[in-house]
Amino acid sequence: MTSTEEHSTEEQYTYQNGDRREEEPSSGSEMEIHQRKRGRGHGFLLFLCGLLIGTLLSGLVFVSPMRRALFFKDGGSGGKEASQELLNEATSQKIQLIANTIHNHYYKPKEISLGDERSGLYKGLVESLGDPYSVYYTGEELKQMMSETEGTYGGIGAMLSLDKESGYTYISGVMEKTPAEEAGIQTGDIIFKINGKSAHGMQTDEVASQIRGKEGTKVHLTLVREGDQGNIEVDLVRKKISSPTVSGKMLENHIGYLKITEFDEVTYDQYLNTFAELKGKGMKGMILDLRNNPGGNLDTVCQIARRILPKGIIVYTKDNRGKRVDYDSDGKHEIQIPLVVLVNGNSASASEILAGAIKDYHLGKLVGTTTFGKGIVQQIIDLNDGTALKLTVSDYYTPSGKNIHGIGIDPDEKVELDVDALKKDGSDNQLNKAVELIEKEMKNQK
């Protein structure tokens, strides 16, 4: 485990503010859909599910919900010179030629919108990066995204998970008394189309963005359900959905169970309240469930980490110039009871930051399966006209210096979820293993 002091010997700190430190860089430095029906290994029960439709972006760590304006101050690799080269006379002429051709020959001329064409240009520029996590937001999309980070949104009340092999998103849970439940949507349903548009290859944040919208508006889903031969067509009316992100309960033998579904603006307060409630009921050991948690806000996960970790680094990031930013814990609220963390292949990004730090500090064992492997950070950048850019701006590293992007974090105790048992009688063998480890640790402390 790498300590704060060990980091300081490698690079000199030039800025310090609270628990975040910036450093100067050193000088050196299409698969068939029916394949999806086979091997759907987890996510069959609501309390195990991750992403609420229209809630925080899947597998995403982004830096603060606050946006910053982007200004270029030099003619370097990202500055004015690059912009001039991109929009030279030949490029501008070709763009206009393509636009004229569309207007003159497209078979539905009344459906052509100049605003949509311009947005398409901007989106295409970002998509040219080949980075599924970098996105251009129109004004309406930005408003929707920002409202979601506050914990409320217009949606259908379903939860999403992505099957990476097939490239399709599926329903991993349905909230009670929501449009999804009323329409008969079931856990395991595959989202084949959204408003007639194929959902193949979409990231879950893009699927969520397509499904969410203003309260009272409609969305049409084409679903594929295992055991049904034909597609299922469903019309839903969006409703205001509030998204509690933390829940908890007491198990036997003074063991508290606390689940975090994502990290958004309301999560920290919800965590404090839930933890205090469990402690008030006599909690002597805690199981922290991060299964199917797609991530969220970096500042939020660091706030929670400071209520768990000892003094030292929580996580650090490095940008394209090698500048490093450390996020630290002061250790004043280090957890004093046995801890076990549940993870799986849908535990991503911010949840991997927390799980990785707990593992590096040997503060608790991880139980489940290898995590998603999302080791990069996005920034929401205000473009000064009501639109914004979500751009991948850095890698992140666990306290011991590991970047887990594309790799994930292996659990200390590998336990595949027994889906058949879970569906049959609700038995959760991963949770049972966590209970076993907690009880053993509590016994050793006596």
Short mmCIF file of C-alpha atoms in Angstrom, two decimals, residues 74-435:
data_model
loop_
_atom_site.label_atom_id
_atom_site.label_comp_id
_atom_site.label_asym_id
_atom_site.label_seq_id
_atom_site.Cartn_x
_atom_site.Cartn_y
_atom_site.Cartn_z
CA ASP A 74 -2.55 29.21 -26.15
CA GLY A 75 -2.09 27.68 -29.56
CA GLY A 76 -1.07 24.29 -28.24
CA SER A 77 -2.47 20.89 -29.06
CA GLY A 78 -5.95 21.79 -27.85
CA GLY A 79 -6.01 25.50 -28.66
CA LYS A 80 -6.81 28.02 -31.35
CA GLU A 81 -4.45 26.59 -33.96
CA ALA A 82 -6.12 23.18 -33.82
CA SER A 83 -9.57 24.78 -34.20
CA GLN A 84 -8.44 26.81 -37.25
CA GLU A 85 -7.04 23.71 -38.92
CA LEU A 86 -10.27 21.82 -38.31
CA LEU A 87 -12.46 24.57 -39.78
CA ASN A 88 -10.35 25.51 -42.79
CA GLU A 89 -11.96 26.66 -46.03
CA ALA A 90 -12.01 23.21 -47.62
CA THR A 91 -13.67 21.64 -44.59
CA SER A 92 -16.28 24.38 -44.33
CA GLN A 93 -17.09 24.04 -48.02
CA LYS A 94 -17.50 20.28 -47.74
CA ILE A 95 -19.79 20.60 -44.73
CA GLN A 96 -21.97 23.04 -46.66
CA LEU A 97 -21.93 20.79 -49.73
CA ILE A 98 -23.17 17.84 -47.65
CA ALA A 99 -25.86 20.03 -46.06
CA ASN A 100 -27.02 21.31 -49.45
CA THR A 101 -27.16 17.77 -50.82
CA ILE A 102 -29.29 16.67 -47.86
CA HIS A 103 -31.67 19.60 -48.28
CA ASN A 104 -32.01 19.03 -52.02
CA HIS A 105 -32.33 15.24 -52.10
CA TYR A 106 -33.40 13.86 -48.70
CA TYR A 107 -36.75 12.11 -49.17
CA LYS A 108 -38.41 13.80 -46.17
CA PRO A 109 -37.35 17.46 -46.50
CA LYS A 110 -39.84 18.69 -43.88
CA GLU A 111 -38.02 16.64 -41.22
CA ILE A 112 -34.73 18.45 -41.79
CA SER A 113 -33.82 20.80 -38.93
CA LEU A 114 -30.83 23.13 -39.19
CA GLY A 115 -30.42 22.96 -35.42
CA ASP A 116 -30.38 19.15 -35.49
CA GLU A 117 -27.81 19.20 -38.30
CA ARG A 118 -25.52 21.46 -36.32
CA SER A 119 -25.92 19.32 -33.20
CA GLY A 120 -25.07 16.31 -35.35
CA LEU A 121 -21.85 17.99 -36.42
CA TYR A 122 -20.85 18.61 -32.82
CA LYS A 123 -21.81 15.10 -31.72
CA GLY A 124 -19.92 13.58 -34.64
CA LEU A 125 -16.78 15.51 -33.72
CA VAL A 126 -16.83 14.06 -30.21
CA GLU A 127 -17.74 10.58 -31.47
CA SER A 128 -14.64 10.67 -33.69
CA LEU A 129 -12.63 10.10 -30.50
CA GLY A 130 -13.96 6.55 -30.37
CA ASP A 131 -14.55 7.07 -26.63
CA PRO A 132 -18.05 5.94 -25.58
CA TYR A 133 -17.82 8.06 -22.41
CA SER A 134 -17.20 11.40 -24.16
CA VAL A 135 -20.45 13.04 -25.32
CA TYR A 136 -21.77 16.36 -26.61
CA TYR A 137 -24.95 17.47 -24.81
CA THR A 138 -27.57 19.69 -26.40
CA GLY A 139 -29.22 22.20 -24.10
CA GLU A 140 -32.17 19.90 -23.39
CA GLU A 141 -29.93 16.88 -22.80
CA LEU A 142 -27.79 18.90 -20.40
CA LYS A 143 -30.81 19.98 -18.36
CA GLN A 144 -31.98 16.39 -18.08
CA MET A 145 -28.55 15.14 -17.06
CA MET A 146 -28.08 17.81 -14.41
CA SER A 147 -31.52 17.16 -12.91
CA GLU A 148 -30.62 13.49 -12.57
CA THR A 149 -27.57 14.25 -10.45
CA GLU A 150 -29.94 15.94 -8.00
CA GLY A 151 -31.84 12.69 -7.52
CA THR A 152 -35.06 13.36 -9.47
CA TYR A 153 -35.94 12.98 -13.13
CA GLY A 154 -38.69 12.16 -15.60
CA GLY A 155 -38.46 8.45 -16.31
CA ILE A 156 -40.17 5.08 -16.15
CA GLY A 157 -38.76 3.63 -12.92
CA ALA A 158 -36.63 0.82 -14.29
CA MET A 159 -33.02 -0.14 -13.69
CA LEU A 160 -30.50 -0.90 -16.42
CA SER A 161 -27.45 -3.07 -16.88
CA LEU A 162 -25.32 -3.58 -19.97
CA ASP A 163 -24.40 -6.97 -21.35
CA LYS A 164 -20.99 -6.28 -22.84
CA GLU A 165 -20.95 -9.44 -24.96
CA SER A 166 -24.16 -8.83 -26.87
CA GLY A 167 -24.04 -5.04 -26.83
CA TYR A 168 -27.61 -4.72 -25.53
CA THR A 169 -28.92 -3.13 -22.35
CA TYR A 170 -31.42 -5.10 -20.29
CA ILE A 171 -33.81 -4.37 -17.45
CA SER A 172 -32.15 -5.35 -14.19
CA GLY A 173 -34.92 -4.19 -11.89
CA VAL A 174 -38.31 -2.47 -11.78
CA MET A 175 -39.39 0.00 -9.11
CA GLU A 176 -42.80 -0.34 -7.51
CA LYS A 177 -45.69 1.92 -8.55
CA THR A 178 -43.88 3.27 -11.61
CA PRO A 179 -44.71 3.32 -15.34
CA ALA A 180 -42.40 0.36 -15.91
CA GLU A 181 -44.23 -1.80 -13.38
CA GLU A 182 -47.64 -0.68 -14.64
CA ALA A 183 -46.67 -1.59 -18.21
CA GLY A 184 -45.65 -5.11 -17.17
CA ILE A 185 -41.94 -4.68 -17.87
CA GLN A 186 -39.98 -7.49 -16.26
CA THR A 187 -36.47 -7.99 -14.96
CA GLY A 188 -34.39 -9.54 -17.71
CA ASP A 189 -36.24 -7.87 -20.60
CA ILE A 190 -33.82 -6.79 -23.33
CA ILE A 191 -34.19 -3.28 -24.74
CA PHE A 192 -34.15 -3.87 -28.50
CA LYS A 193 -35.37 -0.48 -29.73
CA ILE A 194 -36.23 2.93 -28.25
CA ASN A 195 -38.79 4.94 -30.22
CA GLY A 196 -38.03 2.70 -33.19
CA LYS A 197 -34.26 3.23 -33.00
CA SER A 198 -32.01 0.23 -32.43
CA ALA A 199 -30.42 0.16 -28.99
CA HIS A 200 -27.61 -2.14 -30.06
CA GLY A 201 -24.17 -0.85 -29.13
CA MET A 202 -25.49 1.95 -26.91
CA GLN A 203 -23.90 2.52 -23.52
CA THR A 204 -26.38 2.46 -20.65
CA ASP A 205 -26.12 6.23 -20.19
CA GLU A 206 -27.19 6.69 -23.82
CA VAL A 207 -30.08 4.25 -23.38
CA ALA A 208 -31.12 6.10 -20.21
CA SER A 209 -30.89 9.43 -22.05
CA GLN A 210 -33.17 8.12 -24.81
CA ILE A 211 -35.76 6.79 -22.34
CA ARG A 212 -35.88 9.68 -19.91
CA GLY A 213 -37.54 13.01 -20.66
CA LYS A 214 -40.08 15.52 -19.47
CA GLU A 215 -42.74 14.31 -17.08
CA GLY A 216 -45.94 13.48 -19.00
CA THR A 217 -44.26 12.74 -22.33
CA LYS A 218 -44.29 9.31 -23.98
CA VAL A 219 -41.57 6.81 -24.86
CA HIS A 220 -42.00 3.62 -26.90
CA LEU A 221 -39.87 0.55 -26.13
CA THR A 222 -39.42 -2.62 -28.16
CA LEU A 223 -38.42 -5.42 -25.79
CA VAL A 224 -37.26 -8.99 -26.20
CA ARG A 225 -38.22 -11.41 -23.45
CA GLU A 226 -36.78 -14.85 -22.94
CA GLY A 227 -39.37 -17.49 -23.79
CA ASP A 228 -41.40 -15.18 -26.06
CA GLN A 229 -41.03 -15.58 -29.81
CA GLY A 230 -42.07 -12.08 -30.87
CA ASN A 231 -41.06 -8.60 -29.77
CA ILE A 232 -42.98 -6.81 -27.03
CA GLU A 233 -44.09 -3.28 -27.89
CA VAL A 234 -44.68 -0.99 -24.88
CA ASP A 235 -45.82 2.65 -24.68
CA LEU A 236 -45.02 4.43 -21.43
CA VAL A 237 -45.76 7.88 -20.04
CA ARG A 238 -42.84 9.32 -18.10
CA LYS A 239 -43.39 10.30 -14.47
CA LYS A 240 -41.30 12.12 -11.91
CA ILE A 241 -39.04 9.55 -10.28
CA SER A 242 -37.16 10.12 -7.03
CA SER A 243 -34.09 7.98 -6.68
CA PRO A 244 -33.04 6.92 -3.19
CA THR A 245 -29.46 5.79 -3.61
CA VAL A 246 -28.79 4.28 -0.18
CA SER A 247 -30.77 1.69 1.74
CA GLY A 248 -30.02 -0.38 4.80
CA LYS A 249 -31.32 -3.01 7.18
CA MET A 250 -30.19 -5.02 10.17
CA LEU A 251 -29.42 -8.70 9.72
CA GLU A 252 -28.99 -11.22 12.50
CA ASN A 253 -26.12 -11.07 15.00
CA HIS A 254 -25.81 -7.26 14.91
CA ILE A 255 -24.72 -7.20 11.24
CA GLY A 256 -25.75 -4.13 9.27
CA TYR A 257 -26.41 -4.29 5.54
CA LEU A 258 -25.97 -1.04 3.58
CA LYS A 259 -26.47 -0.81 -0.18
CA ILE A 260 -25.41 2.11 -2.42
CA THR A 261 -26.89 2.04 -5.93
CA GLU A 262 -24.98 5.08 -7.27
CA PHE A 263 -23.08 8.18 -6.18
CA ASP A 264 -24.95 11.41 -6.83
CA GLU A 265 -25.52 14.66 -4.93
CA VAL A 266 -27.94 13.16 -2.39
CA THR A 267 -25.93 10.00 -1.69
CA TYR A 268 -23.57 11.31 0.99
CA ASP A 269 -26.36 12.55 3.29
CA GLN A 270 -28.31 9.35 2.70
CA TYR A 271 -25.24 7.32 3.62
CA LEU A 272 -24.70 9.27 6.85
CA ASN A 273 -28.35 8.86 7.85
CA THR A 274 -28.47 5.15 7.03
CA PHE A 275 -25.17 4.40 8.78
CA ALA A 276 -26.28 6.30 11.89
CA GLU A 277 -29.58 4.44 11.92
CA LEU A 278 -27.83 1.06 11.73
CA LYS A 279 -25.37 2.05 14.47
CA GLY A 280 -28.29 3.11 16.62
CA LYS A 281 -29.73 -0.39 16.24
CA GLY A 282 -26.51 -1.97 17.52
CA MET A 283 -24.55 -2.65 14.33
CA LYS A 284 -21.22 -4.35 15.13
CA GLY A 285 -20.22 -5.34 11.59
CA MET A 286 -21.19 -3.93 8.17
CA ILE A 287 -21.76 -5.38 4.71
CA LEU A 288 -21.44 -2.67 2.05
CA ASP A 289 -23.20 -3.74 -1.16
CA LEU A 290 -21.81 -2.08 -4.31
CA ARG A 291 -23.10 -4.68 -6.74
CA ASN A 292 -24.58 -3.18 -9.91
CA ASN A 293 -23.46 0.30 -8.82
CA PRO A 294 -22.45 2.04 -12.07
CA GLY A 295 -20.55 4.92 -10.46
CA GLY A 296 -21.28 8.62 -10.27
CA ASN A 297 -19.66 11.69 -8.81
CA LEU A 298 -16.01 11.61 -7.77
CA ASP A 299 -16.43 14.15 -4.97
CA THR A 300 -19.36 12.19 -3.54
CA VAL A 301 -17.55 8.85 -3.41
CA CYS A 302 -14.58 10.59 -1.78
CA GLN A 303 -16.89 12.08 0.88
CA ILE A 304 -18.14 8.60 1.74
CA ALA A 305 -14.62 7.15 1.61
CA ARG A 306 -13.58 9.68 4.27
CA ARG A 307 -16.17 8.11 6.60
CA ILE A 308 -14.53 4.69 6.13
CA LEU A 309 -10.81 4.90 5.30
CA PRO A 310 -7.74 5.62 7.45
CA LYS A 311 -5.54 8.64 6.80
CA GLY A 312 -4.03 8.59 3.34
CA ILE A 313 -4.84 8.69 -0.35
CA ILE A 314 -8.31 7.65 -1.52
CA VAL A 315 -7.55 7.92 -5.23
CA TYR A 316 -5.42 10.04 -7.52
CA THR A 317 -5.83 11.14 -11.14
CA LYS A 318 -3.43 12.05 -13.95
CA ASP A 319 -4.32 14.10 -17.02
CA ASN A 320 -2.77 14.18 -20.50
CA ARG A 321 0.03 16.46 -19.31
CA GLY A 322 0.90 14.21 -16.41
CA LYS A 323 -0.51 16.58 -13.77
CA ARG A 324 -1.63 14.62 -10.77
CA VAL A 325 -4.44 15.36 -8.32
CA ASP A 326 -4.66 13.46 -5.01
CA TYR A 327 -7.90 12.97 -3.09
CA ASP A 328 -7.12 12.29 0.58
CA SER A 329 -8.77 11.05 3.74
CA ASP A 330 -7.83 12.59 7.09
CA GLY A 331 -8.60 9.33 8.89
CA LYS A 332 -10.77 11.00 11.53
CA HIS A 333 -13.75 8.77 10.78
CA GLU A 334 -12.06 5.46 10.01
CA ILE A 335 -14.55 2.64 10.39
CA GLN A 336 -13.99 0.66 13.58
CA ILE A 337 -16.12 -2.40 12.91
CA PRO A 338 -15.57 -5.41 10.60
CA LEU A 339 -16.39 -4.64 6.97
CA VAL A 340 -17.12 -6.74 3.88
CA VAL A 341 -17.84 -5.27 0.43
CA LEU A 342 -20.00 -6.99 -2.19
CA VAL A 343 -19.01 -6.35 -5.85
CA ASN A 344 -19.76 -7.78 -9.28
CA GLY A 345 -19.18 -7.13 -12.97
CA ASN A 346 -21.53 -4.15 -12.92
CA SER A 347 -19.70 -2.42 -10.05
CA ALA A 348 -18.01 0.35 -12.00
CA SER A 349 -16.07 3.56 -11.79
CA ALA A 350 -16.83 5.41 -8.53
CA SER A 351 -17.82 2.16 -6.85
CA GLU A 352 -14.47 0.71 -7.94
CA ILE A 353 -12.70 3.71 -6.40
CA LEU A 354 -14.26 2.91 -3.02
CA ALA A 355 -13.83 -0.85 -3.31
CA GLY A 356 -10.26 -0.48 -4.53
CA ALA A 357 -9.26 1.78 -1.65
CA ILE A 358 -10.84 -0.51 0.93
CA LYS A 359 -8.94 -3.44 -0.56
CA ASP A 360 -5.61 -1.57 -0.76
CA TYR A 361 -5.85 -0.56 2.90
CA HIS A 362 -6.83 -4.12 3.91
CA LEU A 363 -9.81 -2.60 5.68
CA GLY A 364 -12.28 -5.21 4.54
CA LYS A 365 -12.63 -8.16 2.19
CA LEU A 366 -14.28 -7.96 -1.24
CA VAL A 367 -16.76 -10.72 -2.06
CA GLY A 368 -18.33 -11.50 -5.41
CA THR A 369 -16.89 -11.30 -8.93
CA THR A 370 -14.39 -9.08 -10.74
CA THR A 371 -15.60 -5.50 -11.14
CA PHE A 372 -16.32 -3.71 -14.43
CA GLY A 373 -12.95 -2.05 -14.96
CA LYS A 374 -13.63 1.67 -15.52
CA GLY A 375 -10.51 3.62 -14.57
CA ILE A 376 -11.06 6.96 -16.28
CA VAL A 377 -12.66 10.25 -15.28
CA GLN A 378 -14.99 12.56 -17.20
CA GLN A 379 -15.44 16.32 -16.82
CA ILE A 380 -18.64 18.20 -17.62
CA ILE A 381 -17.44 21.28 -19.54
CA ASP A 382 -19.77 24.24 -20.09
CA LEU A 383 -19.59 25.56 -23.67
CA ASN A 384 -21.16 28.91 -22.72
CA ASP A 385 -24.27 28.60 -24.90
CA GLY A 386 -26.39 26.23 -22.81
CA THR A 387 -24.69 23.14 -24.21
CA ALA A 388 -21.86 21.10 -22.72
CA LEU A 389 -19.23 18.49 -23.36
CA LYS A 390 -18.65 15.43 -21.24
CA LEU A 391 -15.01 14.61 -21.91
CA THR A 392 -12.66 11.98 -20.56
CA VAL A 393 -9.90 14.04 -18.97
CA SER A 394 -7.81 11.69 -16.84
CA ASP A 395 -6.98 8.22 -15.61
CA TYR A 396 -7.45 7.37 -11.95
CA TYR A 397 -5.33 5.16 -9.71
CA THR A 398 -6.03 3.30 -6.48
CA PRO A 399 -3.91 4.13 -3.38
CA SER A 400 -1.38 1.45 -4.33
CA GLY A 401 -0.95 2.96 -7.80
CA LYS A 402 -3.10 0.59 -9.86
CA ASN A 403 -5.12 1.74 -12.86
CA ILE A 404 -7.92 -0.77 -13.26
CA HIS A 405 -9.28 0.40 -16.63
CA GLY A 406 -10.19 -2.60 -18.76
CA ILE A 407 -9.08 -4.92 -15.95
CA GLY A 408 -11.32 -4.46 -12.93
CA ILE A 409 -10.70 -5.42 -9.32
CA ASP A 410 -10.62 -9.05 -8.31
CA PRO A 411 -12.49 -9.92 -5.09
CA ASP A 412 -10.72 -11.50 -2.15
CA GLU A 413 -13.41 -14.18 -2.13
CA LYS A 414 -14.70 -15.08 -5.59
CA VAL A 415 -18.34 -16.13 -5.41
CA GLU A 416 -20.53 -16.43 -8.52
CA LEU A 417 -24.14 -15.51 -7.85
CA ASP A 418 -26.42 -18.55 -7.77
CA VAL A 419 -29.19 -17.11 -9.92
CA ASP A 420 -31.38 -20.21 -9.72
CA ALA A 421 -31.41 -20.12 -5.92
CA LEU A 422 -32.06 -16.39 -5.94
CA LYS A 423 -35.04 -16.78 -8.25
CA LYS A 424 -36.36 -19.83 -6.40
CA ASP A 425 -36.38 -18.65 -2.81
CA GLY A 426 -34.49 -15.36 -2.65
CA SER A 427 -31.34 -16.95 -1.32
CA ASP A 428 -28.29 -14.77 -2.04
CA ASN A 429 -25.16 -16.89 -1.78
CA GLN A 430 -22.85 -13.87 -2.18
CA LEU A 431 -24.52 -12.11 0.73
CA ASN A 432 -24.40 -15.35 2.72
CA LYS A 433 -20.64 -15.54 2.20
CA ALA A 434 -20.27 -11.93 3.35
CA VAL A 435 -22.23 -12.72 6.51
#
